[in-house]
Short mmCIF file of N, CA, C and O in Angstrom, two decimals:
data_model
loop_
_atom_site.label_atom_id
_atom_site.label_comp_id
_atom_site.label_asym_id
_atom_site.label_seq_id
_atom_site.Cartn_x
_atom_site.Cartn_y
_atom_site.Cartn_z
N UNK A 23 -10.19 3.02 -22.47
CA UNK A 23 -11.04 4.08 -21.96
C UNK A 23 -10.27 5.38 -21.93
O UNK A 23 -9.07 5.48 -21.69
N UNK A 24 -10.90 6.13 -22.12
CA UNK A 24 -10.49 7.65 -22.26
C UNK A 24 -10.18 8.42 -20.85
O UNK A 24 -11.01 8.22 -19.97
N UNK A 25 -9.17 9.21 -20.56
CA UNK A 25 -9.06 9.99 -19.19
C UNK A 25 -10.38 10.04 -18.34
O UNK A 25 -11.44 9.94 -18.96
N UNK A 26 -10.42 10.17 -17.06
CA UNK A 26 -11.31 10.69 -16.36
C UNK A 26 -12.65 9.83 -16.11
O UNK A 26 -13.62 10.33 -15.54
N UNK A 27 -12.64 8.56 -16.55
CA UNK A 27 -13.46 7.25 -16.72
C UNK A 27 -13.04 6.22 -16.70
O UNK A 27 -11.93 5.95 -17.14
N UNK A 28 -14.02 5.19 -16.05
CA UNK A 28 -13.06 4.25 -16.00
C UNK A 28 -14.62 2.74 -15.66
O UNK A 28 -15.78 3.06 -15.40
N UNK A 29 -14.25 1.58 -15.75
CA UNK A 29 -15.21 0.59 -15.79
C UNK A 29 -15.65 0.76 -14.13
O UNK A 29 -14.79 1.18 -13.37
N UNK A 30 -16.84 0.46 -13.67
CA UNK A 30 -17.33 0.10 -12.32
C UNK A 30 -16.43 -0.92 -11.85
O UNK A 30 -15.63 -0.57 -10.98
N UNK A 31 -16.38 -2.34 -12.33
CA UNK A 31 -15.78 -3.31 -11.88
C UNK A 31 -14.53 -3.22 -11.54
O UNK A 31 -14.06 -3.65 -10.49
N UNK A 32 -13.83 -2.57 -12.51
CA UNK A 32 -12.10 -2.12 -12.18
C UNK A 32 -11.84 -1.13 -11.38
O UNK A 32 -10.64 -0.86 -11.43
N UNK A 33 -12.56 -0.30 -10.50
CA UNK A 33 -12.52 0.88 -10.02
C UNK A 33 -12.84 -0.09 -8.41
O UNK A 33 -12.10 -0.13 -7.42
N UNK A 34 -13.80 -0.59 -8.57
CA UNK A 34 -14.28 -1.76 -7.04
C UNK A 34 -13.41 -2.16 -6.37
O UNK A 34 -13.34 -2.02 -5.15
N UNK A 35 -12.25 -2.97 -7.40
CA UNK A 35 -11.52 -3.63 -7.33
C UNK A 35 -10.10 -2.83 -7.01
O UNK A 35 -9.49 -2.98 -5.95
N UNK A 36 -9.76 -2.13 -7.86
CA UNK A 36 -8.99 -1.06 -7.28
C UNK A 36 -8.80 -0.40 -5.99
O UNK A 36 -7.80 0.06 -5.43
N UNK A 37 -10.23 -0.49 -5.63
CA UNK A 37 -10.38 0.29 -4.52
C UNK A 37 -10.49 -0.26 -3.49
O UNK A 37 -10.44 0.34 -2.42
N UNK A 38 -10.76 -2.17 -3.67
CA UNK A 38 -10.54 -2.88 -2.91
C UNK A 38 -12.02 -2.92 -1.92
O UNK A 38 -12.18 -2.83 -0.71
N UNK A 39 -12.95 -3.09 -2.99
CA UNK A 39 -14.15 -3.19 -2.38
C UNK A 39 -14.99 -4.81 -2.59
O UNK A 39 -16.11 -5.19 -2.23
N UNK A 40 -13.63 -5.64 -3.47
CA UNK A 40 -13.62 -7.15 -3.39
C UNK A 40 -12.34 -7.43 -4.05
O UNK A 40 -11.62 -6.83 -4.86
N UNK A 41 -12.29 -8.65 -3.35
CA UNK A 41 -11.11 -9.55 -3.49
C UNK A 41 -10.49 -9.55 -4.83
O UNK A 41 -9.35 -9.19 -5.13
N UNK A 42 -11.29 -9.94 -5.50
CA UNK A 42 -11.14 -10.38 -7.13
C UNK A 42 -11.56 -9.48 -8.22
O UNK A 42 -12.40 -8.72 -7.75
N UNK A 43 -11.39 -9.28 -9.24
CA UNK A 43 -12.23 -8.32 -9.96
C UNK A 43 -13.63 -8.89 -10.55
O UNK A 43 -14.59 -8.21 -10.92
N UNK A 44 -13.45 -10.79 -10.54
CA UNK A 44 -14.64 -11.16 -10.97
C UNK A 44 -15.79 -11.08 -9.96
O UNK A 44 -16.97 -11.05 -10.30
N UNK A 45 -15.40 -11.05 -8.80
CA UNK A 45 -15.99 -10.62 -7.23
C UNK A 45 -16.36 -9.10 -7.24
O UNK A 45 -17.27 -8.73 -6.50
N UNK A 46 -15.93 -8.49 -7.79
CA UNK A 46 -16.23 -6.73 -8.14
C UNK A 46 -17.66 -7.03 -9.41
O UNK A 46 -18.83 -6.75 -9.15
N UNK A 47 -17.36 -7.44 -10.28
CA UNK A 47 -18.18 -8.29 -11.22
C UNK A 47 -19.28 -8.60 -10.27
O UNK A 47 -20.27 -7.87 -10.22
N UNK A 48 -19.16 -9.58 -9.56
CA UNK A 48 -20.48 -9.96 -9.23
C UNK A 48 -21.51 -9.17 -8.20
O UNK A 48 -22.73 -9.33 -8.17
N UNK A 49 -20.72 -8.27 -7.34
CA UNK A 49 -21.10 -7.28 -6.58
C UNK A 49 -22.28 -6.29 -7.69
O UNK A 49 -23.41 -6.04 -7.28
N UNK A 50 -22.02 -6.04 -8.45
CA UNK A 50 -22.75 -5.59 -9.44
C UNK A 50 -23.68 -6.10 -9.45
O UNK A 50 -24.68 -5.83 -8.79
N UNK A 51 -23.47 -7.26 -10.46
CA UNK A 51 -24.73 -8.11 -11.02
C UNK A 51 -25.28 -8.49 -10.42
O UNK A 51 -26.29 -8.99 -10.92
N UNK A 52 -25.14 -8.58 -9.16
CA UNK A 52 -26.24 -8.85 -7.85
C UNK A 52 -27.11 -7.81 -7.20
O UNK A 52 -27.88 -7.94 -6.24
N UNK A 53 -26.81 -6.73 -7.96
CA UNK A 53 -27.49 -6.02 -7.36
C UNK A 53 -26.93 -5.06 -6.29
O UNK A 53 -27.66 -4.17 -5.82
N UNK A 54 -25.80 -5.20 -5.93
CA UNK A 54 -25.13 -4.30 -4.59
C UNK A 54 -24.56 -3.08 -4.55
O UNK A 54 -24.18 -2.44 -3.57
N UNK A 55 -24.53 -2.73 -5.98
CA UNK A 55 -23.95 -1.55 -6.03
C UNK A 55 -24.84 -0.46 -6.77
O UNK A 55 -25.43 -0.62 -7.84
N UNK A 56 -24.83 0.48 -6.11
CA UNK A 56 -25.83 1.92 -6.98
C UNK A 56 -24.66 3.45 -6.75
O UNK A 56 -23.89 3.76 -5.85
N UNK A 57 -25.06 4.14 -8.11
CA UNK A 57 -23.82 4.65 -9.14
C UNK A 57 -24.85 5.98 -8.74
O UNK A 57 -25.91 6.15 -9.35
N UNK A 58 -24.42 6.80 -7.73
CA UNK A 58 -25.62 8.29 -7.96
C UNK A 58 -27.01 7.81 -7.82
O UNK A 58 -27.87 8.30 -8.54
N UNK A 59 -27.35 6.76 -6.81
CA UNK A 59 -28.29 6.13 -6.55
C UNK A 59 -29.23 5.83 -7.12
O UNK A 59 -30.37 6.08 -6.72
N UNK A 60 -28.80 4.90 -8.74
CA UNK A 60 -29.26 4.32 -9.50
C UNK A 60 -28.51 3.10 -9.44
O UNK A 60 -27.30 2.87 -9.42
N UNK A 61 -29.76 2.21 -9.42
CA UNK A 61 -28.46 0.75 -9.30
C UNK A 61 -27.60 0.10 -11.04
O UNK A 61 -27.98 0.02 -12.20
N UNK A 62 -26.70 -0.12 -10.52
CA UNK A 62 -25.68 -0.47 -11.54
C UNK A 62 -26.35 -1.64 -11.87
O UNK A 62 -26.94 -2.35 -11.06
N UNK A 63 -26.27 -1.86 -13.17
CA UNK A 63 -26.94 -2.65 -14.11
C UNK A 63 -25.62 -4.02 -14.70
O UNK A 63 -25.85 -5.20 -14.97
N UNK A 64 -24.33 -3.31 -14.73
CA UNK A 64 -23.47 -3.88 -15.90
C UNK A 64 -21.97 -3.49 -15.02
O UNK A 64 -21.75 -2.33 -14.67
N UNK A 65 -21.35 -4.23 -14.83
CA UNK A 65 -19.75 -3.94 -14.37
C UNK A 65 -19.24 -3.24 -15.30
O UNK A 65 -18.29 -2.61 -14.84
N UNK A 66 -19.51 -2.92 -17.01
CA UNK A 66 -19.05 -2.21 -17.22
C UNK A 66 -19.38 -0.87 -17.46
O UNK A 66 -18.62 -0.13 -18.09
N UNK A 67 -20.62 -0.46 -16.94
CA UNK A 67 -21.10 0.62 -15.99
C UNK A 67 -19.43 2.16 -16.19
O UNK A 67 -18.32 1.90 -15.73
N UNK A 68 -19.65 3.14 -16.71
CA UNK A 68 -18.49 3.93 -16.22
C UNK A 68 -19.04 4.86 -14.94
O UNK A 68 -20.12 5.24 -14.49
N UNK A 69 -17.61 4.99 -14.64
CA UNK A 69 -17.46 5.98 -13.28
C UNK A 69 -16.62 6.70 -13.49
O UNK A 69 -15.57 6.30 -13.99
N UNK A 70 -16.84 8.11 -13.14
CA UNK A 70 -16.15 8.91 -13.17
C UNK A 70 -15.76 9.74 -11.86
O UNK A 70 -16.19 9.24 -10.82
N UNK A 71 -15.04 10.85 -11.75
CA UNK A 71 -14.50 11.47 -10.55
C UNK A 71 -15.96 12.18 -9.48
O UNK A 71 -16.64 12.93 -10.18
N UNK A 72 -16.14 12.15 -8.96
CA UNK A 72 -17.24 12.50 -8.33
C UNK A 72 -18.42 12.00 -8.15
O UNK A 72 -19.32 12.38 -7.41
N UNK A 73 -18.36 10.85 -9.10
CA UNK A 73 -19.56 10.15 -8.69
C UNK A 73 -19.92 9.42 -7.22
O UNK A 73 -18.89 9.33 -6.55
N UNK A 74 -20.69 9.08 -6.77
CA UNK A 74 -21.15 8.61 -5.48
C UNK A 74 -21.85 7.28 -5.41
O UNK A 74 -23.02 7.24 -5.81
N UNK A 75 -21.27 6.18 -4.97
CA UNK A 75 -21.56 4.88 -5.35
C UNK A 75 -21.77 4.73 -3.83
O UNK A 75 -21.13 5.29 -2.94
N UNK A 76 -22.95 3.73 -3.70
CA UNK A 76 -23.08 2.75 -2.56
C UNK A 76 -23.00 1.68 -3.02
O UNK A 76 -23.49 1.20 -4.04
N UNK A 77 -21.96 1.04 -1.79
CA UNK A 77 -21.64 -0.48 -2.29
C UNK A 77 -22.30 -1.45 -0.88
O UNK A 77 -22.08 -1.05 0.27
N UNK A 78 -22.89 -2.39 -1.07
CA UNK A 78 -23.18 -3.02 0.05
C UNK A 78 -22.28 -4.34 -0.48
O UNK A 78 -22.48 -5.07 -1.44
N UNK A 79 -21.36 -4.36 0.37
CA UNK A 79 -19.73 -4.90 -0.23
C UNK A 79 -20.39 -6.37 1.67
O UNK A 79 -21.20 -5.95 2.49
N UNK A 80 -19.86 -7.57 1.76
CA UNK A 80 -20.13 -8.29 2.43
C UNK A 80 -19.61 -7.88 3.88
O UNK A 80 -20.09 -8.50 4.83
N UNK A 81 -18.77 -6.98 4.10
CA UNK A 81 -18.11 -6.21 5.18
C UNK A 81 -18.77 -4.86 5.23
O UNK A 81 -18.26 -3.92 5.83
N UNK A 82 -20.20 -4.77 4.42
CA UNK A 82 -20.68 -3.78 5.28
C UNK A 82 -21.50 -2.80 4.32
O UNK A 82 -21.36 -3.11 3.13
N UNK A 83 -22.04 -2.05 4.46
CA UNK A 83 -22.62 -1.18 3.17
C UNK A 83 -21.86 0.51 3.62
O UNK A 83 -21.90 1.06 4.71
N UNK A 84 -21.13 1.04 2.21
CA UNK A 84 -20.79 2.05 2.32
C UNK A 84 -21.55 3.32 1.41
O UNK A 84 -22.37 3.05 0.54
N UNK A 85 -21.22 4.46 1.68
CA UNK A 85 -21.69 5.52 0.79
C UNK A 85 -20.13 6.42 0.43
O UNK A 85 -19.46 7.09 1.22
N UNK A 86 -19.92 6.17 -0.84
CA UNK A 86 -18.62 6.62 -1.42
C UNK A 86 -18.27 7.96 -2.24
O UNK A 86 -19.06 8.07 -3.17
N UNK A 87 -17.50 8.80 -2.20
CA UNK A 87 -17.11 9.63 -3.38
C UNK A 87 -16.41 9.33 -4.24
O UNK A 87 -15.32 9.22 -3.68
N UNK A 88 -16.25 9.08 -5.47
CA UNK A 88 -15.06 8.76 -6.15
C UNK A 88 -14.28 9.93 -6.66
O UNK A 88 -14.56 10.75 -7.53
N UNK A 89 -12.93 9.75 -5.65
CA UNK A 89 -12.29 11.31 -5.72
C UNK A 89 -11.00 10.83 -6.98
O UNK A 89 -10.42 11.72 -7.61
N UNK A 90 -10.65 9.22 -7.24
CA UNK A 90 -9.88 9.10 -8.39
C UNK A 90 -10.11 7.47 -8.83
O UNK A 90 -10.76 6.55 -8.33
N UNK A 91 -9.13 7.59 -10.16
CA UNK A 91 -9.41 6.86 -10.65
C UNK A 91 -7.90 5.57 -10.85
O UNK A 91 -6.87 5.71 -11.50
N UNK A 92 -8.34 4.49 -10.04
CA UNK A 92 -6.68 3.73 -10.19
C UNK A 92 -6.55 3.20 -11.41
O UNK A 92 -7.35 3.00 -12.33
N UNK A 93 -4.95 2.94 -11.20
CA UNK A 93 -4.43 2.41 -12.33
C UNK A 93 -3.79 0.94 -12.02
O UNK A 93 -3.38 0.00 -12.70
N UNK A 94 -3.90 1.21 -10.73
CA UNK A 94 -3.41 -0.43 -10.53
C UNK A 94 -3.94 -1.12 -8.67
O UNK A 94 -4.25 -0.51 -7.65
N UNK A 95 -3.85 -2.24 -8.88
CA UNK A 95 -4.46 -2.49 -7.10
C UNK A 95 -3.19 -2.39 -5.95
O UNK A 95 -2.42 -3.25 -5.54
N UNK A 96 -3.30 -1.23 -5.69
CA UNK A 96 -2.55 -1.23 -4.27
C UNK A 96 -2.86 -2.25 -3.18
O UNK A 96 -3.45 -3.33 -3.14
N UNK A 97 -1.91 -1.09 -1.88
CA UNK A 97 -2.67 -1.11 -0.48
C UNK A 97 -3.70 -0.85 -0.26
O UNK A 97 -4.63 -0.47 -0.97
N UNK A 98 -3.59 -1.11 1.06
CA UNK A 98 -5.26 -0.49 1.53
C UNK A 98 -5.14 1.04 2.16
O UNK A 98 -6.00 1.72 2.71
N UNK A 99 -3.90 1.29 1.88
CA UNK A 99 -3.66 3.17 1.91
C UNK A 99 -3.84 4.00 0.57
O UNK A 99 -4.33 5.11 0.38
N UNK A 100 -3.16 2.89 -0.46
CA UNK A 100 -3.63 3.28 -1.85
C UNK A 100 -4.54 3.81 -2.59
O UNK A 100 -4.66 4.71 -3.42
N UNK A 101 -5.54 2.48 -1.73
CA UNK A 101 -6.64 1.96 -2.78
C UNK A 101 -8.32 3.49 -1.86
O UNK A 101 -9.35 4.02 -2.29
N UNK A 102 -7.31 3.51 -0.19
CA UNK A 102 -8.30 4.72 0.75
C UNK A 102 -8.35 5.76 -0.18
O UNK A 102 -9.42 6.37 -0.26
N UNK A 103 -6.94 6.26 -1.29
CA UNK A 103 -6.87 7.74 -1.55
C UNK A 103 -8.17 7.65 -2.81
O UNK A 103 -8.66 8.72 -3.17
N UNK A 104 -8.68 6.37 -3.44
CA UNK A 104 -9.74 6.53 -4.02
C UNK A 104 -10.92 7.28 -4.51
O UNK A 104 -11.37 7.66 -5.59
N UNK A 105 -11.31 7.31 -2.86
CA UNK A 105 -12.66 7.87 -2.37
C UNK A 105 -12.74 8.49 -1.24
O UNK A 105 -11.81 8.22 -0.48
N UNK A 106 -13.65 9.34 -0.77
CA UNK A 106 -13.94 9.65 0.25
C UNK A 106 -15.52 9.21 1.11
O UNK A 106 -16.64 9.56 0.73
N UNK A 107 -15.22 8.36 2.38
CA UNK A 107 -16.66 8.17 2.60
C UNK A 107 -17.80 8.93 2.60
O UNK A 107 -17.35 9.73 3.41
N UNK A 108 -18.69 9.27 2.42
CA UNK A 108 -20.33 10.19 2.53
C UNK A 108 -20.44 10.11 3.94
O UNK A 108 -20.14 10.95 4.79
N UNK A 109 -21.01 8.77 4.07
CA UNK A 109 -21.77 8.65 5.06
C UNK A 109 -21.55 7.16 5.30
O UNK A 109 -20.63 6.59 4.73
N UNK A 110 -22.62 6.34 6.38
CA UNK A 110 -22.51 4.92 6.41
C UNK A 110 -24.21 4.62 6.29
O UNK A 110 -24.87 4.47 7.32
N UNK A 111 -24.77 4.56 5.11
CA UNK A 111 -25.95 3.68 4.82
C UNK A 111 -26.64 2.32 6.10
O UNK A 111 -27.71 1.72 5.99
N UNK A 112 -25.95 2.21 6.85
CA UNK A 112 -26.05 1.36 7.45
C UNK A 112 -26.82 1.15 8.54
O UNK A 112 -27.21 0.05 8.93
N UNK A 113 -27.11 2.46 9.18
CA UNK A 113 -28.15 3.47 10.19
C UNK A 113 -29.52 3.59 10.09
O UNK A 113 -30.14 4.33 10.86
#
């Protein structure tokens, strides 16, 4: 993939929004995740810097910014510099 993009599933996972990446995978295909509040169709779905994903992840439903893009799975300080929360969908 080219700068500044990157797969849905590897970005989830990165960011530590599931365990596994095939668990980022399935978060998708189930339906749990929407990309600019269109629901994601395909884990390999791209995302880019600013996009705004809600994930209804099993710990909770979030509303996200995607402020970058990882290159590898950190911490959970790492994986925070990601995104920035919106809001909490959850209300």
């Amino acid at each position: 993939m080219s700068a500044g993009r990157q797969r849905l599933d590897k970005w989830l996972w990165f960011a530590r929004f599931a365990r596994t990446r095939s668990m980022a995978a399935r978060l998708v295909t189930d339906g749990h995740v929407r990309v600019n509040g269109t629901r994601a169709e395909a884990p390999a779905k791209v995302v880019h810097c600013g996009d705004v994903l809600t994930v209804a992840a099993p710990h909770g439903t979030m509303l996200v910014r995607v402020l970058d893009l990882g290159e590898r799975r950190g911490g959970a300080p790492e994986a925070q510099l990601l995104y920035e929360t919106v809001g909490d969908d959850s209300s």
